[in-house]
PDB file of C-alpha atoms in Angstrom:
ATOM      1  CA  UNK A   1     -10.594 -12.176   1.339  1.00 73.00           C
ATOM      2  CA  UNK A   2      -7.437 -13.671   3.384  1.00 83.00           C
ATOM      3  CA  UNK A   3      -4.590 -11.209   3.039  1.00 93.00           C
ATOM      4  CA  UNK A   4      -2.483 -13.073   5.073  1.00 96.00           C
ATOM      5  CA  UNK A   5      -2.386 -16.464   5.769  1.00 95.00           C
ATOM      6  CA  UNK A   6      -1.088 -19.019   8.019  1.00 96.00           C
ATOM      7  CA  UNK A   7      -2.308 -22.292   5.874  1.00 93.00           C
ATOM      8  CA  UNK A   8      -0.953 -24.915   8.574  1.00 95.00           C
ATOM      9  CA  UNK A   9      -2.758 -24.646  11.357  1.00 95.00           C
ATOM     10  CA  UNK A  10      -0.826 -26.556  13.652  1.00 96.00           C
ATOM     11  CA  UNK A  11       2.411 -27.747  14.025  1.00 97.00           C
ATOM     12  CA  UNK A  12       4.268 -30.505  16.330  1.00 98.00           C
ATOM     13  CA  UNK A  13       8.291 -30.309  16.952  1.00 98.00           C
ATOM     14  CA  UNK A  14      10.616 -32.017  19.412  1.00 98.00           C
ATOM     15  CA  UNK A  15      12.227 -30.266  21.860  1.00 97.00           C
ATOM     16  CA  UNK A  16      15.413 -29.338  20.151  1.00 97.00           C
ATOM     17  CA  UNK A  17      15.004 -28.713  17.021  1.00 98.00           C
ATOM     18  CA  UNK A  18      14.246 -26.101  14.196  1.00 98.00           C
ATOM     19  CA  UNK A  19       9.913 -25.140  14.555  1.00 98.00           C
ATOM     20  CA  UNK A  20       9.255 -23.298  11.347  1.00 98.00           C
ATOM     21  CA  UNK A  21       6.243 -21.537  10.856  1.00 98.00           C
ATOM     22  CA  UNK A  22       5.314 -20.072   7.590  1.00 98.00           C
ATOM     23  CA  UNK A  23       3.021 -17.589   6.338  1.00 98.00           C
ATOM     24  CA  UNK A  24       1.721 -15.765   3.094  1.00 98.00           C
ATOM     25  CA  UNK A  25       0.433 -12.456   2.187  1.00 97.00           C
ATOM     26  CA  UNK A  26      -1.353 -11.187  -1.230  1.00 96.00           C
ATOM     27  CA  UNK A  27      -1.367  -7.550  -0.669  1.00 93.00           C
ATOM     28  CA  UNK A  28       1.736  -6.249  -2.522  1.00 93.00           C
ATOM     29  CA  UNK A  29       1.485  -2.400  -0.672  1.00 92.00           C
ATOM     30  CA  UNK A  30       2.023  -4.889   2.787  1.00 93.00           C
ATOM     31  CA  UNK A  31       5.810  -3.389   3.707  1.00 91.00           C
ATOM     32  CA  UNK A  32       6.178  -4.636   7.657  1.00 92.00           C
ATOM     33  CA  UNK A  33       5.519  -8.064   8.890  1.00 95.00           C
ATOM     34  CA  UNK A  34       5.357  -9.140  12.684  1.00 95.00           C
ATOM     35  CA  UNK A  35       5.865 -12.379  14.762  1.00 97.00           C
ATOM     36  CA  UNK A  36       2.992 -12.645  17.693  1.00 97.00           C
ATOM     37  CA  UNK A  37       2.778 -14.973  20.111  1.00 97.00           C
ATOM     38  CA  UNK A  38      -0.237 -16.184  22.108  1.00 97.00           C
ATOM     39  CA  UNK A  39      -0.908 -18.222  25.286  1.00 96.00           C
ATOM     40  CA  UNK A  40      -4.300 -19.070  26.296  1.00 93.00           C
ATOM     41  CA  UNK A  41      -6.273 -16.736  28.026  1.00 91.00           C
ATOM     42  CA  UNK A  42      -3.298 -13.700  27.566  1.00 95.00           C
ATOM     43  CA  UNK A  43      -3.408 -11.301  25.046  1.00 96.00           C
ATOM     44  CA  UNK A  44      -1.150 -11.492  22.042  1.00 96.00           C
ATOM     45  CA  UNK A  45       2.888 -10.722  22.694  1.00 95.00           C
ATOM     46  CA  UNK A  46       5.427  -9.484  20.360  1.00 94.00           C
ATOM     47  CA  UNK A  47       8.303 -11.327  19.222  1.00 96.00           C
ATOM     48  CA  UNK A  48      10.020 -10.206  16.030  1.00 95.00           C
ATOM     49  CA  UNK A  49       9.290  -8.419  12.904  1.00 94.00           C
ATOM     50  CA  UNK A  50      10.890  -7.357   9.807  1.00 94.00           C
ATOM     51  CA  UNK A  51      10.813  -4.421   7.576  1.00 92.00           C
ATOM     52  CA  UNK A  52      10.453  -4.786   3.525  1.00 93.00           C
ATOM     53  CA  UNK A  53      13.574  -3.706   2.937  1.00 93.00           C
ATOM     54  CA  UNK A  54      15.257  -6.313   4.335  1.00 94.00           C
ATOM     55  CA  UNK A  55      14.919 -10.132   3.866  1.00 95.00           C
ATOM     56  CA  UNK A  56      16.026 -11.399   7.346  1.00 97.00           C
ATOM     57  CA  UNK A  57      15.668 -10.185  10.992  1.00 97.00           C
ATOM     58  CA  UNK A  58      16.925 -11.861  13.815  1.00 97.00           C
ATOM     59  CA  UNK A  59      16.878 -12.339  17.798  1.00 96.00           C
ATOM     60  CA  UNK A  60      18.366 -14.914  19.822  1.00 97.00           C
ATOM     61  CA  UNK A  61      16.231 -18.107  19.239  1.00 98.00           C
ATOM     62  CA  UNK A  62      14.348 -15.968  16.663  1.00 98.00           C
ATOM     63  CA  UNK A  63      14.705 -15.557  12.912  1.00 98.00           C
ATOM     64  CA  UNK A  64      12.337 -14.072  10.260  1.00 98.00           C
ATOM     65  CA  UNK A  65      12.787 -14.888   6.608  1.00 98.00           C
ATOM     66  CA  UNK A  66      11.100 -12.680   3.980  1.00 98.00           C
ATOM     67  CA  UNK A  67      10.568 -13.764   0.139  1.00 97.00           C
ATOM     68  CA  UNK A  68       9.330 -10.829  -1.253  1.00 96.00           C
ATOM     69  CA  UNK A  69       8.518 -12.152  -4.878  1.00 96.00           C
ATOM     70  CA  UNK A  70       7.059 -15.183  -3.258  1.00 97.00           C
ATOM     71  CA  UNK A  71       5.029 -12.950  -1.069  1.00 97.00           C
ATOM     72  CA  UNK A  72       6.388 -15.296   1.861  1.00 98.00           C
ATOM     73  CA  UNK A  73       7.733 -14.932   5.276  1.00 97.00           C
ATOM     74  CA  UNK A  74       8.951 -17.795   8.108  1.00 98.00           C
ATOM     75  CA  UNK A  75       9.825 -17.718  11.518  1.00 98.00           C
ATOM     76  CA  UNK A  76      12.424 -19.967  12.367  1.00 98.00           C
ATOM     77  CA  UNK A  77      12.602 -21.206  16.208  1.00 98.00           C
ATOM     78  CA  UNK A  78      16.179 -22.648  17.151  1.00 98.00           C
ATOM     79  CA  UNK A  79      16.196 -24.456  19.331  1.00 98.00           C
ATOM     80  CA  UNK A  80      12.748 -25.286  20.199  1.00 98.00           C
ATOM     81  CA  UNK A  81      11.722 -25.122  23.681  1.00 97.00           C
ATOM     82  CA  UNK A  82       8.497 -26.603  25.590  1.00 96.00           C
ATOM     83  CA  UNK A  83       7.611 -22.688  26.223  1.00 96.00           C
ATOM     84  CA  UNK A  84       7.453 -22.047  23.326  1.00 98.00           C
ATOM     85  CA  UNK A  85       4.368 -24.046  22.595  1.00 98.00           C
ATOM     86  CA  UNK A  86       1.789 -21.278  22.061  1.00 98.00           C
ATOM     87  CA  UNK A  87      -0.195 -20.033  19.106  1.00 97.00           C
ATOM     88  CA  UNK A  88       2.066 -18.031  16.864  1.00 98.00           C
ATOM     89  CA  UNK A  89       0.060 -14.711  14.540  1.00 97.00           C
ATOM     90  CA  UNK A  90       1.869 -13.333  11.372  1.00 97.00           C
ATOM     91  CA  UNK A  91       0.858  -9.899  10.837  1.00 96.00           C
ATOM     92  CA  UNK A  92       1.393  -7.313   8.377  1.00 94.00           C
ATOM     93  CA  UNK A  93       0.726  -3.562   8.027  1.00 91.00           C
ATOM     94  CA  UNK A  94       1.934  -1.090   5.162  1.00 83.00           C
ATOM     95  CA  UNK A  95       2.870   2.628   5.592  1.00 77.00           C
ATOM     96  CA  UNK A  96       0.363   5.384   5.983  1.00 72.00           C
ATOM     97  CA  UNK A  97      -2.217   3.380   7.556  1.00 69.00           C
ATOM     98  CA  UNK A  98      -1.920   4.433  11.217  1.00 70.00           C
ATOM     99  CA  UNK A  99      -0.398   1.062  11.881  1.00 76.00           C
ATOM    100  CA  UNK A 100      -3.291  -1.040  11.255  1.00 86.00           C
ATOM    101  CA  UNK A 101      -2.428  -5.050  11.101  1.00 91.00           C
ATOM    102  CA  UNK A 102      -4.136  -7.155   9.477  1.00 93.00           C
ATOM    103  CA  UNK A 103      -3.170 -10.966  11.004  1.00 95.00           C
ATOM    104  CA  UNK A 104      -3.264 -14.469  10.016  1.00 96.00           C
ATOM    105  CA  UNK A 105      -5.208 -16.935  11.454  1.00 95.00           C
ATOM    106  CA  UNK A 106      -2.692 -18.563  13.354  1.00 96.00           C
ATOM    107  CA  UNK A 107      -0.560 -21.817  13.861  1.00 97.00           C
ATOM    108  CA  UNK A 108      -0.709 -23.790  17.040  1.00 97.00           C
ATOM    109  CA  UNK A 109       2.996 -25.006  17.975  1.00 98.00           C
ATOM    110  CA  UNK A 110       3.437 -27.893  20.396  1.00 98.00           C
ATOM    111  CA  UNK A 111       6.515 -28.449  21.533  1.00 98.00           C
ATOM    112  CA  UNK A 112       7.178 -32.181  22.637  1.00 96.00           C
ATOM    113  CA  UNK A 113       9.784 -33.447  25.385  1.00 91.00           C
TER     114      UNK A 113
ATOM    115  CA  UNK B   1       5.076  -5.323  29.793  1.00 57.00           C
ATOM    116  CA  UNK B   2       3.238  -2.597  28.345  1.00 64.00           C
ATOM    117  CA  UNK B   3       0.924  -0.886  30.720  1.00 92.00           C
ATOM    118  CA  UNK B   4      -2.514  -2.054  29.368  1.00 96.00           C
ATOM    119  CA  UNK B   5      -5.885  -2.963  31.050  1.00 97.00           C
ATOM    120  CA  UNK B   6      -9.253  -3.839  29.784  1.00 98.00           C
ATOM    121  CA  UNK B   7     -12.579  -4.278  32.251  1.00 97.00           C
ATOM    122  CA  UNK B   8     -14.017  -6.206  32.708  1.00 97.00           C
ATOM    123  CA  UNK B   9     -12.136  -9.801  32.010  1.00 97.00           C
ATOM    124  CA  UNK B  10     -15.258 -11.514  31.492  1.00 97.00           C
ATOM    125  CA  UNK B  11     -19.131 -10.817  30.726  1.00 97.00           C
ATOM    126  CA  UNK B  12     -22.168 -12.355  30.062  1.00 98.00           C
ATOM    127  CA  UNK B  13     -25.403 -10.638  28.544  1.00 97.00           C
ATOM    128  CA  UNK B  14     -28.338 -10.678  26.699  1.00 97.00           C
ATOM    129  CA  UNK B  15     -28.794 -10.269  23.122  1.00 97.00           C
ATOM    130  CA  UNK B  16     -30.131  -6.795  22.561  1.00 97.00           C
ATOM    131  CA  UNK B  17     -28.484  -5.003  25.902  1.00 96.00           C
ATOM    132  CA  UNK B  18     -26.209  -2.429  25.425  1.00 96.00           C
ATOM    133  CA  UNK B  19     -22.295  -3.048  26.406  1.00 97.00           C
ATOM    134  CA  UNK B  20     -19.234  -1.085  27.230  1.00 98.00           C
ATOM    135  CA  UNK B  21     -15.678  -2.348  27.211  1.00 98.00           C
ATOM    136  CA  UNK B  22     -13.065  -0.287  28.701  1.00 98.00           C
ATOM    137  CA  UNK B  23      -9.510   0.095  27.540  1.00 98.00           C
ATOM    138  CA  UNK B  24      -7.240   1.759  29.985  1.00 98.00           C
ATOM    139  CA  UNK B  25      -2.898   2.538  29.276  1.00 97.00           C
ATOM    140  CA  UNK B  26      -0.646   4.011  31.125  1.00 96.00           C
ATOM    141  CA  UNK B  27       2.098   4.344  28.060  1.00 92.00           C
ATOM    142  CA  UNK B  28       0.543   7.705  26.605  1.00 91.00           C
ATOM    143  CA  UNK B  29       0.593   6.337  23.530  1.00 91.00           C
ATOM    144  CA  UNK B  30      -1.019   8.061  20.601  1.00 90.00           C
ATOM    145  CA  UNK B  31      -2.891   4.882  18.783  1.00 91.00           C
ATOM    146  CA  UNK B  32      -5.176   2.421  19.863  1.00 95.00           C
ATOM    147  CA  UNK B  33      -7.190  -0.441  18.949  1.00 96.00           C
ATOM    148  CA  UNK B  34      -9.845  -2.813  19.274  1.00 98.00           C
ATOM    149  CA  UNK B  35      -9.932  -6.110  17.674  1.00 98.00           C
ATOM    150  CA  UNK B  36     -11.757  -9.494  17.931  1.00 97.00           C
ATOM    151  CA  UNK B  37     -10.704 -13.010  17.920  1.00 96.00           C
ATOM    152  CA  UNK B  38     -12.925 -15.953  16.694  1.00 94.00           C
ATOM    153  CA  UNK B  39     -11.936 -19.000  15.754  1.00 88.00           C
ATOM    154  CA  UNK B  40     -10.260 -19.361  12.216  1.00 85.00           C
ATOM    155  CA  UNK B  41     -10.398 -15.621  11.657  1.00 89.00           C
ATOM    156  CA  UNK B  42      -7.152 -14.771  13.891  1.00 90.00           C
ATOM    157  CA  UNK B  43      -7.681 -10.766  15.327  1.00 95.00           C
ATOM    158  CA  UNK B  44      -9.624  -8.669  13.095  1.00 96.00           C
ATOM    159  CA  UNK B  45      -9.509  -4.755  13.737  1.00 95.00           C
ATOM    160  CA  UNK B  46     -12.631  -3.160  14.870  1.00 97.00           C
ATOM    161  CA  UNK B  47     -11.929   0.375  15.431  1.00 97.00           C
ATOM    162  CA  UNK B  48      -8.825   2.453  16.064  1.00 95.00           C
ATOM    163  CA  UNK B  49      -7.794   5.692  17.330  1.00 94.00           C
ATOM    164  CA  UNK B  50      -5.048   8.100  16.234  1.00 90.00           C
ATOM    165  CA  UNK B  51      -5.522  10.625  18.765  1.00 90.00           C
ATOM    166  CA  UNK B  52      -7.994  12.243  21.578  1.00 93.00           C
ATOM    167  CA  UNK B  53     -11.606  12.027  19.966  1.00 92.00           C
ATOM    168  CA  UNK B  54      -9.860  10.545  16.297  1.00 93.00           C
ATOM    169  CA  UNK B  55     -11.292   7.529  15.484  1.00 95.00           C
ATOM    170  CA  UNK B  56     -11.978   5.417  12.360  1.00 94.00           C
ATOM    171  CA  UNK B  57     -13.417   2.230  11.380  1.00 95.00           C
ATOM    172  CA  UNK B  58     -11.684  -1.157  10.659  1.00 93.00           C
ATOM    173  CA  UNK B  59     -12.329  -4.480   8.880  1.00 91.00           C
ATOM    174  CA  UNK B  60     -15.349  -5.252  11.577  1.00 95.00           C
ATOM    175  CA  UNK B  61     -17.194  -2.539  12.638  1.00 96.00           C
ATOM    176  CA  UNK B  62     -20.598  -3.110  11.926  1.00 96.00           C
ATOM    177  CA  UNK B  63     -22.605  -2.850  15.127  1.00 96.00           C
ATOM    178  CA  UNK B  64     -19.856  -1.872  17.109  1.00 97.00           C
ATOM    179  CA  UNK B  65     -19.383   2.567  18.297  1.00 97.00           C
ATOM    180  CA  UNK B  66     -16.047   3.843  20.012  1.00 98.00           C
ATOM    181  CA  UNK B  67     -14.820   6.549  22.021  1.00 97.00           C
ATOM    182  CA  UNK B  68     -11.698   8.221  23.266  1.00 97.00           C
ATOM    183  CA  UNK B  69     -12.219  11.321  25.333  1.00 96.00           C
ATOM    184  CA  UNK B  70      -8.771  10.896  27.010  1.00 96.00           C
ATOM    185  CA  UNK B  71      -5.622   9.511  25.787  1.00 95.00           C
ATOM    186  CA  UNK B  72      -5.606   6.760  28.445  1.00 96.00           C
ATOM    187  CA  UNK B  73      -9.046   5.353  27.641  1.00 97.00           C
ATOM    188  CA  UNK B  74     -10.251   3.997  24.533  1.00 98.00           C
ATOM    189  CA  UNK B  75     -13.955   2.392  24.920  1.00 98.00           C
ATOM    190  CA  UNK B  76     -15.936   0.275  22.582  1.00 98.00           C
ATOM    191  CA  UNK B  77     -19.779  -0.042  22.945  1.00 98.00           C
ATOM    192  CA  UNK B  78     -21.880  -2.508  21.838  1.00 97.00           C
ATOM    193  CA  UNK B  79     -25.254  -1.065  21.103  1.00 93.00           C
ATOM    194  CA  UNK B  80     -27.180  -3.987  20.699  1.00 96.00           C
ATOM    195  CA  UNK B  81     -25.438  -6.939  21.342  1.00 97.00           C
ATOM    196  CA  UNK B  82     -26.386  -9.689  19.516  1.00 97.00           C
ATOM    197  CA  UNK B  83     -24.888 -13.000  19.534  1.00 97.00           C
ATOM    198  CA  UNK B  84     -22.593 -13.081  17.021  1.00 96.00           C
ATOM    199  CA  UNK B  85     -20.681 -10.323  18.963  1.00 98.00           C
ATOM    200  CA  UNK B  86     -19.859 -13.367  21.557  1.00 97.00           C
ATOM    201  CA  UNK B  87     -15.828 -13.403  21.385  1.00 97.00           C
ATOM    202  CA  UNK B  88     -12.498 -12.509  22.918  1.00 97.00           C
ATOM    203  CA  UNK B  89     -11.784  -8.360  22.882  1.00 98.00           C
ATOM    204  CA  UNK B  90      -8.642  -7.215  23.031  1.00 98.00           C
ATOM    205  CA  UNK B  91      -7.101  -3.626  23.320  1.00 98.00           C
ATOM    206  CA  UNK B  92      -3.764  -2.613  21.621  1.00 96.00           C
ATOM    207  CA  UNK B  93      -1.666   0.656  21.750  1.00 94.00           C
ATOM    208  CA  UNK B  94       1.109   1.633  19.756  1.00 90.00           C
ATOM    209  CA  UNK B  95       3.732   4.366  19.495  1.00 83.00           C
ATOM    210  CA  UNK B  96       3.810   7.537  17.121  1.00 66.00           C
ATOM    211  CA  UNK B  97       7.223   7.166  16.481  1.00 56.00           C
ATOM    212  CA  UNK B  98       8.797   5.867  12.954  1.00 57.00           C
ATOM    213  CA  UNK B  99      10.213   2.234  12.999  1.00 57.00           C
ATOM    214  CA  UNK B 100       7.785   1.639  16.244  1.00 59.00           C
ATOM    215  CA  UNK B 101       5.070   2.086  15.002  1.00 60.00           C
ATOM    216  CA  UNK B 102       3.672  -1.064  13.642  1.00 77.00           C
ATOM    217  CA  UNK B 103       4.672  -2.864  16.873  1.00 86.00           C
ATOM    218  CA  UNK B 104       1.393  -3.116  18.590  1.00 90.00           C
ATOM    219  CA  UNK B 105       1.436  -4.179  22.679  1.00 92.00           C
ATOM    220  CA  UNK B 106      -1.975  -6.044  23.706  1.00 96.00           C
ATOM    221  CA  UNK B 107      -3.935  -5.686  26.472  1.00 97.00           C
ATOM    222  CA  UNK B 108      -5.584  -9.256  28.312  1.00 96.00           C
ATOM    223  CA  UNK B 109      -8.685  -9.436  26.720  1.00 97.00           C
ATOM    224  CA  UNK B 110     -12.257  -9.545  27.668  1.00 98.00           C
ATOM    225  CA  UNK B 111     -14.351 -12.671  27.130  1.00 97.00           C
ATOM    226  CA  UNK B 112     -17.979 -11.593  26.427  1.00 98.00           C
ATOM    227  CA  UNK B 113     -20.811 -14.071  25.533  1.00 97.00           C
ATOM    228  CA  UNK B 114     -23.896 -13.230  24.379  1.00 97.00           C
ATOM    229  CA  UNK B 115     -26.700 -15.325  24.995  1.00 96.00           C
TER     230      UNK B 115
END
């Protein structure tokens, strides 16, 4: 059983604008979220997370949105860059559980001049 | 960038040797991981470690044994290696401290195939 999910599992934007890549959870107890990106052949990096008790981190380019009655978060990417074209992980953990994530499966993002 | 290693990059073997991954940080930091990534599954945990000879299982461990003797070095072994056990490895670590906790810094990753 998917706790998280990342249903799209790629995504095209231009250079420029807003990339917005969304992902879902099912696991209510889930009370930290995380933002990882991946280039081929390197291991995962982190970029941003967010802590239940808020509903909206951010860092320069980078924004997280959380919905926590949807049982929804976002990363919003303004503006998009060409290096920013990667595969992008949502992951989420939940207190007492020696910090064990549990990711999505991942959305490609492609970046276009 | 965190100070994290893993050995070797790449490996091939045969279905039914034994194989060891290495972990190695230099961050002396108390938790670390192993998970796998396979297409359409993202990373999925394999072991972890909370401390010097603590370890416990994760979502994949099945066929998969782990050690940490010193806080630097976190190893998984492969018993038996069969071929479904062909994937990318990668290490994490992560700090003890609250609010840093869940951030998890990844090592390179080891390609092994199994043939």
């Amino acid at each position: 059983d998917q706790q998280v999910k990342q249903n799209s599992p790629s995504l095209s934007v231009q250079e420029g604008r807003i990339s917005i890549l969304n992902c879902d959870y099912t696991n209510s107890m889930f009370d930290y979220f995380l933002w990882y990106k991946k280039y081929p052949a390197e291991g995962p990096t982190f970029l941003i997370s967010i802590s239940s008790i808020k509903d909206k981190n951010e860092d320069g380019r980078f924004t997280v949105f959380l919905n926590k009655s949807a049982k929804h978060l976002s990363l919003h990417i303004v503006p998009s860059q060409p290096g920013d074209s990667a595969v992008y992980f949502c992951a989420a953990s939940y207190t007492g559980t020696a910090s064990k994530l549990t990711f999505g499966t991942g959305t490609r993002l492609q970046v276009t001049l | 960038d965190a100070g994290i290693t893993q050995s070797p990059r790449h490996k091939v073997t045969e279905t039914g040797t034994p194989v060891t991954l290495r972990c190695h940080q230099t961050e002396n930091h108390r938790y670390m991981y192993w998970y796998r990534q396979d297409p359409g599954h993202g990373l999925r945990l394999i072991h972890y470690s909370y401390g010097v000879k603590d370890t416990d299982k994760g979502e994949v461990s099945d066929g998969y044994s782990v050690s940490r003797s010193k806080t630097e070095d976190f190893l998984l072994t492969l018993e038996s290696a069969t071929s479904s056990q062909t994937s990318v490895y990668f290490c994490a670590i992560s700090e003890s401290t609250s609010g840093k906790s869940y951030e998890q810094y990844f090592g390179p990753g080891t390609r092994l195939t199994v043939t």
